[in-house]
Coordinates of C-alpha atoms in Angstrom, one line a residue:
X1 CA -57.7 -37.2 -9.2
X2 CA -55.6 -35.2 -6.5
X3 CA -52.3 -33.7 -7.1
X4 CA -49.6 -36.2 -5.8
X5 CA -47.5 -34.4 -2.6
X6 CA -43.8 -34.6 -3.2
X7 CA -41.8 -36.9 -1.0
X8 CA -40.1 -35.7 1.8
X9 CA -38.0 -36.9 5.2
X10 CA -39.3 -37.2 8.4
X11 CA -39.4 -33.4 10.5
X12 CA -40.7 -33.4 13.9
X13 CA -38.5 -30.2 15.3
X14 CA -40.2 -30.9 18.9
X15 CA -39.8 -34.6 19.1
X16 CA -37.8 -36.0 21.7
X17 CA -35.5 -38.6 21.3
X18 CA -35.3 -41.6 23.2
X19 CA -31.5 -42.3 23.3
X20 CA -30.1 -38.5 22.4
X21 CA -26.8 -38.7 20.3
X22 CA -23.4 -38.0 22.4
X23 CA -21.3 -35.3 21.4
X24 CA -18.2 -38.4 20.0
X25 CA -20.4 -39.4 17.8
X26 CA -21.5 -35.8 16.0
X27 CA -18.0 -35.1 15.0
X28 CA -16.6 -36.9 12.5
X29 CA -13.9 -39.3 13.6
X30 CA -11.1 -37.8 11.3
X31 CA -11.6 -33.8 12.3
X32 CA -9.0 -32.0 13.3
X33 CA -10.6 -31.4 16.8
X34 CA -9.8 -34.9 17.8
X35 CA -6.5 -33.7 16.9
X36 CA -6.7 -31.3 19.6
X37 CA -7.8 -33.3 22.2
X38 CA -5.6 -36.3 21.6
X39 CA -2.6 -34.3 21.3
X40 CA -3.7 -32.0 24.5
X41 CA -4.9 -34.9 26.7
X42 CA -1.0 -36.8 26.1
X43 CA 0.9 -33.4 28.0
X44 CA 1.7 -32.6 31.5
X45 CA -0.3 -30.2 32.8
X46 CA 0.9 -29.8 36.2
X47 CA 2.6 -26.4 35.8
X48 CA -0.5 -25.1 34.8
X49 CA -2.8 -26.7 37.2
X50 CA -0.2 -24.9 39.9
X51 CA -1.2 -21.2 38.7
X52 CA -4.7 -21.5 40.2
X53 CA -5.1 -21.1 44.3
X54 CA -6.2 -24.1 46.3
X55 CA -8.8 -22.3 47.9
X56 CA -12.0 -20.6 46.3
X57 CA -14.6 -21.3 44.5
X58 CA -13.8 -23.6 42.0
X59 CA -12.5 -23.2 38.6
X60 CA -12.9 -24.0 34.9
X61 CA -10.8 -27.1 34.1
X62 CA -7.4 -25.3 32.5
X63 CA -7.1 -28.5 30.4
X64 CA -10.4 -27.6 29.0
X65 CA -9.8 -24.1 28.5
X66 CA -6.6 -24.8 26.8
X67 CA -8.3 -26.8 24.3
X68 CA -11.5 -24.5 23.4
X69 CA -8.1 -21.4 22.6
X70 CA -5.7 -23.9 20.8
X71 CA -8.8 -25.1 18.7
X72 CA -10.0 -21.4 18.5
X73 CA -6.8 -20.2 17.2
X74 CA -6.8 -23.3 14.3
X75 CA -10.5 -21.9 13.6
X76 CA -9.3 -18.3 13.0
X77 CA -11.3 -17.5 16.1
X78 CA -9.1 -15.1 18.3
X79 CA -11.4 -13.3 20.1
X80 CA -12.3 -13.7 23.7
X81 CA -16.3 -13.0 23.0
X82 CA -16.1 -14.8 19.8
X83 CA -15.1 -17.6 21.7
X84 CA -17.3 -17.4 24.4
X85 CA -20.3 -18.0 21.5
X86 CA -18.6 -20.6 20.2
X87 CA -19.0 -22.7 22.9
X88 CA -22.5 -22.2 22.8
X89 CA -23.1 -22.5 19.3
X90 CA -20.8 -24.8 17.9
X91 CA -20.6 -28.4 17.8
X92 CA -17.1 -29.1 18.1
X93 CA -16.2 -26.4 20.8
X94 CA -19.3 -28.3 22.8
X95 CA -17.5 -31.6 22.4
X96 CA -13.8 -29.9 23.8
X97 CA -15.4 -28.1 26.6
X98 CA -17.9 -30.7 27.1
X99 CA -20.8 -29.0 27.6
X100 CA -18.9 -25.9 29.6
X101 CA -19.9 -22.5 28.9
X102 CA -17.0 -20.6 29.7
X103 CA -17.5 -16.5 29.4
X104 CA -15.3 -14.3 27.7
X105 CA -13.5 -12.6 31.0
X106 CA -12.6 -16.2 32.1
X107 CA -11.4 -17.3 28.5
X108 CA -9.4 -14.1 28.3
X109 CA -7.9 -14.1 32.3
X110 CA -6.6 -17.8 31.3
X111 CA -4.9 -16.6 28.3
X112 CA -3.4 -13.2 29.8
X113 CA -2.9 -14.3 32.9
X114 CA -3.3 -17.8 33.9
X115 CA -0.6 -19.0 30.9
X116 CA 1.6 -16.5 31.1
X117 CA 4.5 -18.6 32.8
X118 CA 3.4 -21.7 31.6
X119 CA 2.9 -21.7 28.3
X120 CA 6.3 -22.5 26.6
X121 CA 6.4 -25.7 28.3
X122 CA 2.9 -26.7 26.9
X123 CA 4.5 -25.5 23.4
X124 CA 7.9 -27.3 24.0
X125 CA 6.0 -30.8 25.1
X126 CA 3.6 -31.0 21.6
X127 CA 6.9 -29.9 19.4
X128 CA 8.9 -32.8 21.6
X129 CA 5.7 -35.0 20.6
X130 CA 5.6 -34.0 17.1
X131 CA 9.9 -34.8 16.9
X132 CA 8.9 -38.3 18.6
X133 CA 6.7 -39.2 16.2
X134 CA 9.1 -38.0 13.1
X135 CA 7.1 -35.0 11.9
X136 CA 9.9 -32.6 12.5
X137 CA 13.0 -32.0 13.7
X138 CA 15.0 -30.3 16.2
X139 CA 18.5 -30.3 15.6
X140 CA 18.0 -29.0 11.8
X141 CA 16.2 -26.0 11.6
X142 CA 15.2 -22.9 9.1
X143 CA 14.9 -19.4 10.6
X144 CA 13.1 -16.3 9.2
X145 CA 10.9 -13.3 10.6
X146 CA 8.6 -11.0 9.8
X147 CA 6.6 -7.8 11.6
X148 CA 3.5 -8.1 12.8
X149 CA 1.0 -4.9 14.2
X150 CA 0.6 -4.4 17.4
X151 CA -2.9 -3.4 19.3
X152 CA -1.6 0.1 19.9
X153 CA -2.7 3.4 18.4
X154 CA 0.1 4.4 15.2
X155 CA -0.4 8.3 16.3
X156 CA 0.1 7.9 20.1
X157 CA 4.3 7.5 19.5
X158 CA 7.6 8.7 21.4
X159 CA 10.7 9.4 19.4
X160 CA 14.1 9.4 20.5
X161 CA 15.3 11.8 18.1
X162 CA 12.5 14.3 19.3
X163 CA 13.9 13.3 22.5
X164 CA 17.6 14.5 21.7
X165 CA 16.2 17.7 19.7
X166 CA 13.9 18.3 22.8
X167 CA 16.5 18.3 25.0
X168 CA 19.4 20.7 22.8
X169 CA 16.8 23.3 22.4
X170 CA 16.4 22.8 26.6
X171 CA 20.1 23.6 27.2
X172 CA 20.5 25.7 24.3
X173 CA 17.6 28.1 26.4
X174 CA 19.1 27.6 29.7
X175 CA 22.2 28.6 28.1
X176 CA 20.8 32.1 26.8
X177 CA 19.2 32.6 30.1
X178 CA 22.3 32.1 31.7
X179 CA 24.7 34.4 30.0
X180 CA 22.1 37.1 30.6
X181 CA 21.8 36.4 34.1
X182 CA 26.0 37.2 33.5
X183 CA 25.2 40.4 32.0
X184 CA 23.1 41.7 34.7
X185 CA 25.2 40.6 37.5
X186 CA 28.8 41.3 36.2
X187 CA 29.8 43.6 38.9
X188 CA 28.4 41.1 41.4
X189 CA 30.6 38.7 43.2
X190 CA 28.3 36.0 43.8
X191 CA 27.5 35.1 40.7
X192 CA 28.0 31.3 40.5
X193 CA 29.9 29.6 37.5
X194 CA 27.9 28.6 34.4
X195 CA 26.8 25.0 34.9
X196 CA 28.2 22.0 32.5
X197 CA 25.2 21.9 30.5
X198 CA 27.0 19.1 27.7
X199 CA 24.8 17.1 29.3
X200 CA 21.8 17.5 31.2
X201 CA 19.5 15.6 33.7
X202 CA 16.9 16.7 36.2
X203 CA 19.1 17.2 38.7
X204 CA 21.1 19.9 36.8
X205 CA 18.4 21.0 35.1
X206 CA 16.3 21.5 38.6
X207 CA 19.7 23.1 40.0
X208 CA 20.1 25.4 36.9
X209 CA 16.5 26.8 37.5
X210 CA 16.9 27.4 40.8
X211 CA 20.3 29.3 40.4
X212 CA 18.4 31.3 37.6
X213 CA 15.9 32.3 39.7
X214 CA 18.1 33.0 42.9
X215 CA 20.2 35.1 40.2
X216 CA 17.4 37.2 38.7
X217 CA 14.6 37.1 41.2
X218 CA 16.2 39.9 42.9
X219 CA 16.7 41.9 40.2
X220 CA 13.8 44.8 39.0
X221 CA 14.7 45.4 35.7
X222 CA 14.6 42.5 34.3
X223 CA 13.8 42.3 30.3
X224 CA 10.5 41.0 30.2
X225 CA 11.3 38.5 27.2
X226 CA 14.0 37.2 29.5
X227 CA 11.8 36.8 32.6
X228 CA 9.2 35.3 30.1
X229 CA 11.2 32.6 29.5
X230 CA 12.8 32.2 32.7
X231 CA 9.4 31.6 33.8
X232 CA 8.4 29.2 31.3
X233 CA 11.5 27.1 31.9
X234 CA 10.9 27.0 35.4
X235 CA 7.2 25.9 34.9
X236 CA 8.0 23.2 32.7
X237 CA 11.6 22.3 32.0
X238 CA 12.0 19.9 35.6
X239 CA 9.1 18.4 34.8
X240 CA 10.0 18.0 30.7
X241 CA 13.5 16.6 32.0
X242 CA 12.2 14.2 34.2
X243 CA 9.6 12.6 31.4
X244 CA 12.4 12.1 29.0
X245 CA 14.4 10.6 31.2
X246 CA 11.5 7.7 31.8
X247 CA 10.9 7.8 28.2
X248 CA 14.4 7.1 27.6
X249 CA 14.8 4.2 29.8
X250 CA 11.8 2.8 28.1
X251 CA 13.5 2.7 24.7
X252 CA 16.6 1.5 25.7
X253 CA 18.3 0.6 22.1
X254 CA 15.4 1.4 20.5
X255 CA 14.7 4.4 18.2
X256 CA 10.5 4.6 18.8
X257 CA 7.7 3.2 20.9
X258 CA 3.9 3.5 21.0
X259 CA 2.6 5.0 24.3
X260 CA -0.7 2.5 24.4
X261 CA 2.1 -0.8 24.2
X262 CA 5.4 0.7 25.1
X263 CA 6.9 -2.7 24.2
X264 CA 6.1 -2.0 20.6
X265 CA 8.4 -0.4 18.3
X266 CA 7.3 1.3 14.8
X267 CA 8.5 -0.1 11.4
X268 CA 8.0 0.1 8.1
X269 CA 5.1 -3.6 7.4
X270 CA 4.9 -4.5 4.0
X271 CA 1.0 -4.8 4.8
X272 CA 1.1 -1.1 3.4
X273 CA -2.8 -0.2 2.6
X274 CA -2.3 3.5 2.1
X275 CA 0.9 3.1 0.1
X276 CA 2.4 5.6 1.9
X277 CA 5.2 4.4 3.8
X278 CA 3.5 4.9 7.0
X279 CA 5.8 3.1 10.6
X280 CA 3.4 1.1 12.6
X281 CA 3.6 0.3 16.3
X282 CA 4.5 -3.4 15.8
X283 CA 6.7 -7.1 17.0
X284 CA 9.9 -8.5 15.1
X285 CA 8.3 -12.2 15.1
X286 CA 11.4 -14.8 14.8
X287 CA 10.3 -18.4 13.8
X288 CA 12.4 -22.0 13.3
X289 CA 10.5 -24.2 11.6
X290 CA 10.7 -28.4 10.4
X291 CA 9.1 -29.3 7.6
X292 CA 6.6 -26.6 8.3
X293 CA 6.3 -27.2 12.1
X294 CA 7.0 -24.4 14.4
X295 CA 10.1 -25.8 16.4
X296 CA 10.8 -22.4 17.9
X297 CA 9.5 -18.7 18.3
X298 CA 10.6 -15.5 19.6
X299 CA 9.4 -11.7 20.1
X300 CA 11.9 -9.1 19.7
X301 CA 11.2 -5.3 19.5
X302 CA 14.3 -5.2 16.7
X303 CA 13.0 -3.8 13.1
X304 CA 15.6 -5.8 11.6
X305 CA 16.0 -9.3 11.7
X306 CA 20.1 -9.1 12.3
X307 CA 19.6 -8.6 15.7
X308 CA 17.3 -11.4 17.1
X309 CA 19.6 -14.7 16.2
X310 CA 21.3 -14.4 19.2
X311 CA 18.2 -14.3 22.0
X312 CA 16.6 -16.6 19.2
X313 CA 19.1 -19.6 19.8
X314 CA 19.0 -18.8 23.6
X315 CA 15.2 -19.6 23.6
X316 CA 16.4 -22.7 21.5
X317 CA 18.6 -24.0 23.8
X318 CA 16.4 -23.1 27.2
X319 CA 13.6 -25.0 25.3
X320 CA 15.6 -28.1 24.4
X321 CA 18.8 -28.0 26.0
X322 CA 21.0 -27.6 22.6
X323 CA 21.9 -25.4 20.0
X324 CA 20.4 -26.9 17.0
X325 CA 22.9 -28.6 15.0
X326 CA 22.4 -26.5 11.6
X327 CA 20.2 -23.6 10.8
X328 CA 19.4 -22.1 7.4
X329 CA 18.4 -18.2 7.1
X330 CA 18.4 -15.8 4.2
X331 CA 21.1 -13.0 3.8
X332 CA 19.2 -10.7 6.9
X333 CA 21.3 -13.1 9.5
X334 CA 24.5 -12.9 7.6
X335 CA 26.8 -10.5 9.9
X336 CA 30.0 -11.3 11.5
X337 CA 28.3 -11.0 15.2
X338 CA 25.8 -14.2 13.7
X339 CA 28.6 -16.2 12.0
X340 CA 30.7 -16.0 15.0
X341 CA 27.7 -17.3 17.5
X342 CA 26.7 -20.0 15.5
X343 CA 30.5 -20.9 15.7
X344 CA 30.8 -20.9 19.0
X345 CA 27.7 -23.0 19.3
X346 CA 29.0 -25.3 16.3
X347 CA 26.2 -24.6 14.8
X348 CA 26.5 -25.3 11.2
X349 CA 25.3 -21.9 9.4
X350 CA 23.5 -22.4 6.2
X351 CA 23.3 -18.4 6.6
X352 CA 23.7 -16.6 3.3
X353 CA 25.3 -13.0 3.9
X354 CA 23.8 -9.5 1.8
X355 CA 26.1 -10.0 -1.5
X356 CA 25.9 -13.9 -2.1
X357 CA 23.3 -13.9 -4.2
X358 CA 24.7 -10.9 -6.4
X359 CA 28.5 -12.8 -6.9
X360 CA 26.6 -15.8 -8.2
X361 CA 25.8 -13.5 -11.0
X362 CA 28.1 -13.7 -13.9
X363 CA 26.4 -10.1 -15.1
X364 CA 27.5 -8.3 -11.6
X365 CA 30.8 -9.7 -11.2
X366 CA 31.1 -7.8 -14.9
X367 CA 29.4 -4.7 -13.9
X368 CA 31.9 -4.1 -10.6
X369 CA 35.7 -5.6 -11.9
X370 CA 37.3 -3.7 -9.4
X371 CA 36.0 -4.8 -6.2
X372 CA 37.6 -5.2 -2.9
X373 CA 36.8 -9.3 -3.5
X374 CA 38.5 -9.1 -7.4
X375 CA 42.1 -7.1 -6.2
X376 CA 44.8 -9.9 -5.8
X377 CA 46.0 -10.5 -1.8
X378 CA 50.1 -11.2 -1.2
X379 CA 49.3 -13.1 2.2
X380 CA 53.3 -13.6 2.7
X381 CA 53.8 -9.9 2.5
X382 CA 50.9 -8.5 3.6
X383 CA 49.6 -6.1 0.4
X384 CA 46.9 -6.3 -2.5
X385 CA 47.9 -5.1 -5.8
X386 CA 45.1 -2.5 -7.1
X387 CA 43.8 -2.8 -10.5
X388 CA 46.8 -1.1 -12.6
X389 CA 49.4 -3.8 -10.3
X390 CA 50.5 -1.3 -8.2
X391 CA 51.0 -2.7 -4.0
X392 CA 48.1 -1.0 -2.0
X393 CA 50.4 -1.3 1.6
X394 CA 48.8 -1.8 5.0
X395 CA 48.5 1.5 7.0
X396 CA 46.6 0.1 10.2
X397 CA 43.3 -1.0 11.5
X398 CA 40.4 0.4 12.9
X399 CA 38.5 -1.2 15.7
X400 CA 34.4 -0.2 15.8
X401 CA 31.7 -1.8 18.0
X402 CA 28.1 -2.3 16.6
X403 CA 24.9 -1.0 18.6
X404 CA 24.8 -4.6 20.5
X405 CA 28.4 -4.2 21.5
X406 CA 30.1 -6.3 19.2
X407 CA 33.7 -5.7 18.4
X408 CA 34.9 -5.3 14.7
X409 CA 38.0 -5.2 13.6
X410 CA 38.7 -3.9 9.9
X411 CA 42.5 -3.5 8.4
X412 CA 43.2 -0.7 6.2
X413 CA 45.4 -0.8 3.1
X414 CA 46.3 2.5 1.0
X415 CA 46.8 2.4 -2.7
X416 CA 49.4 5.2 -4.4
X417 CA 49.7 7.1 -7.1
X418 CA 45.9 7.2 -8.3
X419 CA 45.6 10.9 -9.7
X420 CA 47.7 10.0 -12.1
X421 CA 45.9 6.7 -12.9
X422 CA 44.1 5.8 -15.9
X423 CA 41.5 4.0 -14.2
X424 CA 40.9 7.2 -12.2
X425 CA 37.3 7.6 -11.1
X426 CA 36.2 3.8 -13.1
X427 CA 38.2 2.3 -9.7
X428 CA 36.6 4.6 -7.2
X429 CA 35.1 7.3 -6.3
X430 CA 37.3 8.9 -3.4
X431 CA 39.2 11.9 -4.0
X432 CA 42.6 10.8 -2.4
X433 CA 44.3 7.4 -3.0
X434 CA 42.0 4.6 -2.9
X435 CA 41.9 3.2 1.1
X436 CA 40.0 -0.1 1.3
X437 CA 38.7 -1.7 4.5
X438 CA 39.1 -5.2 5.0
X439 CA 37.6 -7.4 7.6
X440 CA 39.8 -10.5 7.6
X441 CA 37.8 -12.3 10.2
X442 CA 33.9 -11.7 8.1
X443 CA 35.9 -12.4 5.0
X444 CA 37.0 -16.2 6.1
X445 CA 33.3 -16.7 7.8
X446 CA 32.1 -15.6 4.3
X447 CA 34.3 -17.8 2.3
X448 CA 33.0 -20.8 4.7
X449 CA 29.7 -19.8 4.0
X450 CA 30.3 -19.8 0.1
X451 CA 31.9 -23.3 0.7
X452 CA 28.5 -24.5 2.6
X453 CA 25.9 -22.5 0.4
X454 CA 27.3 -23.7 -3.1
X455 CA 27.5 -27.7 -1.7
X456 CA 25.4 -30.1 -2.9
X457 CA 23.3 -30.1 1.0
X458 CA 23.7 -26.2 0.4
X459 CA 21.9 -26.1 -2.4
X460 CA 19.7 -28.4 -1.0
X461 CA 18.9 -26.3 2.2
X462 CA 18.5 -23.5 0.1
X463 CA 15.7 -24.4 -2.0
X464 CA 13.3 -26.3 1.1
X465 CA 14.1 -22.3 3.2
X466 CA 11.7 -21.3 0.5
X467 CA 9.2 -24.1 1.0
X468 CA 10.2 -24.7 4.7
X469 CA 9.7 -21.4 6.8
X470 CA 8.3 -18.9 4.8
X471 CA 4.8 -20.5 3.7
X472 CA 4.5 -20.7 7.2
X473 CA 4.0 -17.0 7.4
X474 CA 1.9 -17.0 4.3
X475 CA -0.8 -19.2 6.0
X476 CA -0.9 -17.8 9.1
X477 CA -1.1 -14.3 7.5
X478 CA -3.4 -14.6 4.5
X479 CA -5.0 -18.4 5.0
X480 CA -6.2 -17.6 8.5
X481 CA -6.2 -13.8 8.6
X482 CA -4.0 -13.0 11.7
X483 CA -1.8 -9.6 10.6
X484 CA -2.6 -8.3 14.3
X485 CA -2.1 -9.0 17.8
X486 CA -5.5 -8.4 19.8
X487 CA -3.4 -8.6 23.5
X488 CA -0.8 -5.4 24.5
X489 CA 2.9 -5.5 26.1
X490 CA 5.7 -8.5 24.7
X491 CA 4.8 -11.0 27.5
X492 CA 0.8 -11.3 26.3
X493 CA 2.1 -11.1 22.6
X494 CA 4.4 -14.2 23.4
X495 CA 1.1 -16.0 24.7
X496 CA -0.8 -15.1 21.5
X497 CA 2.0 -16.3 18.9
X498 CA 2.5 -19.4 20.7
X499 CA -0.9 -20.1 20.3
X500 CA -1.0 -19.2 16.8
X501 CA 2.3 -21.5 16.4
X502 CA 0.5 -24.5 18.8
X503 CA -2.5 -24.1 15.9
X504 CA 0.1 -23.9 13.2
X505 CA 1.3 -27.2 14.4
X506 CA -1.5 -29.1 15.2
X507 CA -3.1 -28.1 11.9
X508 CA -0.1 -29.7 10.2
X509 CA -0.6 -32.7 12.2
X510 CA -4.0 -33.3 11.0
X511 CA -3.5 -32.7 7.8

């Protein structure tokens, strides 16, 4: 009797197939890929059909292409190569691009190139679709950041303090050359008068050379340390000058840049793998998000997030044509510059500032009894009374302006008497009379914000920014491994996040 054979399925790997499946009916109808399409297929595209030329040979549908990157980006697929397989290999690119094998220089000009003024409107149509259909909304928002690398090198950087120390040991040399060149020519006449060398620039600098030379070339005997240096500054100081000049215009506010993405500035990323404290070249990312839809994003070169609210809520408003009607952030938006934009906007500011959290704390209130907030304030008569009930009387104000330009006014009050005070040294730590600072404008937008933050919708709006916005972050981040831009300079890093937010969203939509 013969061993039985074991059951199996049909396999005829060459056999053809009379009626072939289509491509709808291999993926399954509830994937997120019909997501894609469906959402894709309901936007105008006519912006983005009107950055190819009418002429030529023809092109890739940018409908198409637009849905292979979206989908690629929701697949944790950011490469342009990697892409390029995909559409070869995998089922559900095959069904978006049906059938299309776009390469990886055409995947990668349409995302650098052909989408670089048109992309924001794709992003602000699908968040306008998702608001229509009550995923998310646009009026109530919750903002954070956080810094993500850039593709540029960490060691290839420019400094502007280098810059400034550069350019003091430059005047500090012409300087020394110059009072020589006085020396030598004393009993001369000609001798011009010593350049303004407070500040330089490559004019003066070119100008000072030149003199230098004229001065000194004449001469015979010349100390040869002297003419050494004379003729390294003439070699390279016009040419130094004229570099940190450029340099300098390419920083602008900033303090750093990365020569491989100038737009790049280097911070201190908590994604620190040598433990070391090492700045990277890398973008302040700015998100506001619904209910864990991306409703708004924005690039800033800023390595704090204090800075960015203001071109934030521009981008909101250019995008939807309003100022949302409430935004929630932690204590990194709380300055006086913030509070007084999202008043003037009348925005309502759900915007903790740096020491709320601490006076909710019965334990600190304790630790620090003497604090500017504890002394009591004679509004009527203008003083505080300082711990031991003596009047600290107001001696004047002090006007500063921050590095955007924003004006601060603080008023000064002057306690007396504190040397021979028993609470010496426990009520501060100056060694004169105690002089506090007191910003009457921040102090009423703070005491409004204590008013909103400690309501019952405060408290409310508090607890979802820690389920609303930052999770966001988390996913992109660690879920679906992006913690690094693959395209260089702002504008192609703006096309790359709002794909990763377009994914973000359309991932939350088929969930």
């Amino acid at each position: 009797m013969g061993r039985r054979q074991p059951n199996f399925k049909p396999y005829h790997q060459q056999q053809l197939m009379l009626l072939p499946p289509s491509l709808d009916e291999l993926v399954p109808k509830g994937h997120v890929v019909r997501v894609v399409d469906d959402v894709i297929n309901k936007i105008n595209l006519e912006s983005l059909n009107a950055a190819y030329y009418l002429t030529g040979p023809a092109s890739y549908h940018p409908q198409m292409l637009l849905k292979v990157l979206v989908f690629g980006y929701m697949s944790n697929i950011y490469s342009s190569r990697k892409l390029e397989a995909a559409c070869k290999e995998s089922i559900y690119f095959m069904y978006l691009s049906s059938m299309s094998f776009p390469d990886h220089n055409t995947i990668n000009r349409f995302r650098g190139v052909r989408l670089k003024d048109t992309f924001r409107t794709i992003f602000e149509q699908v968040v306008s679709l998702l608001a229509q259909e009550g995923y998310l909304s646009i009026e109530e928002v919750f903002t954070d950041g956080t810094k993500i690398e850039a593709n540029a090198n960490k060691y290839t950087f420019v400094w502007k303090k280098a810059i400034a120390s550069n350019k003091e040991k430059m005047k500090k040399q012409l300087a020394e050359i110059w009072a020589y060149a006085q020396s030598v020519a004393a009993t001369e006449d000609n001798m011009p008068e010593p350049p303004d060398l407070t500040t330089i620039n490559k004019e003066k600098v070119q100008d000072t050379v030149d003199t230098l030379n004229q001065v000194l070339g004449k001469k015979e005997n010349i100390d040869k340390k002297m003419k050494t240096k004379l003729g390294y500054v003439t070699k390279h100081y016009p040419a130094n000058i004229a570099r940190y000049e450029q340099q300098e215009a390419i920083l602008g506010r900033r303090n750093s840049y990365s020569k491989t993405d100038p737009d790049a500035t280097f911070m201190k990323l908590k994604e620190d793998h040598m433990r070391n404290g090492q700045l990277k070249p890398a973008y302040n990312v700015q998100i506001s998000t619904s209910n864990q839809f991306i409703v708004n994003y924005s690039i800033h070169p800023n390595t704090t997030d204090t800075n960015t609210l203001s071109s934030h809520l521009e981008q909101h408003e250019k995008s939807f044509g309003a100022a949302p009607k409430s935004l929630t952030a932690d204590a990194g938006y709380g300055s006086e510059e913030n509070y007084t934009l999202l008043e003037e906007k009348k925005v309502t500011a759900f915007v903790k500032y740096n020491l709320f959290d601490k006076r909710q704390n019965r334990a600190f209130n304790r630790k620090h009894p003497f604090a500017t907030d504890k002394l009591y304030y004679n509004p009527g008569q203008d003083y505080y009374i300082c711990p031991m009930g003596q009047k600290m009387a107001y001696i004047g104000d002090r006007t500063r302006k921050t590095t955007t330009g924003f004006g601060q006014t603080v008023r000064l009050y002057k306690a007396r008497n504190c040397q021979n005070c028993p609470l010496n040294g426990a009520c501060h730590k100056s060694q004169g009379d105690r002089v506090i600072q007191i910003n009457v404008n921040l102090e009423r937008q703070k005491q409004q914000a204590d008013q909103l933050l400690t309501s019952e919708e405060g408290i409310q709006k508090r607890k979802k920014r820690c389920y609303d916005v930052e999770p966001v972050f988390g996913n992109i981040k660690n879920n679906h491994g992006f913690r690094r831009f693959m395209l260089r300079g702002k504008q192609k890093v703006e096309i790359e996040w709002g794909l990763i937010a377009l994914a973000q969203n359309l991932r939350k939509r088929a969930a």
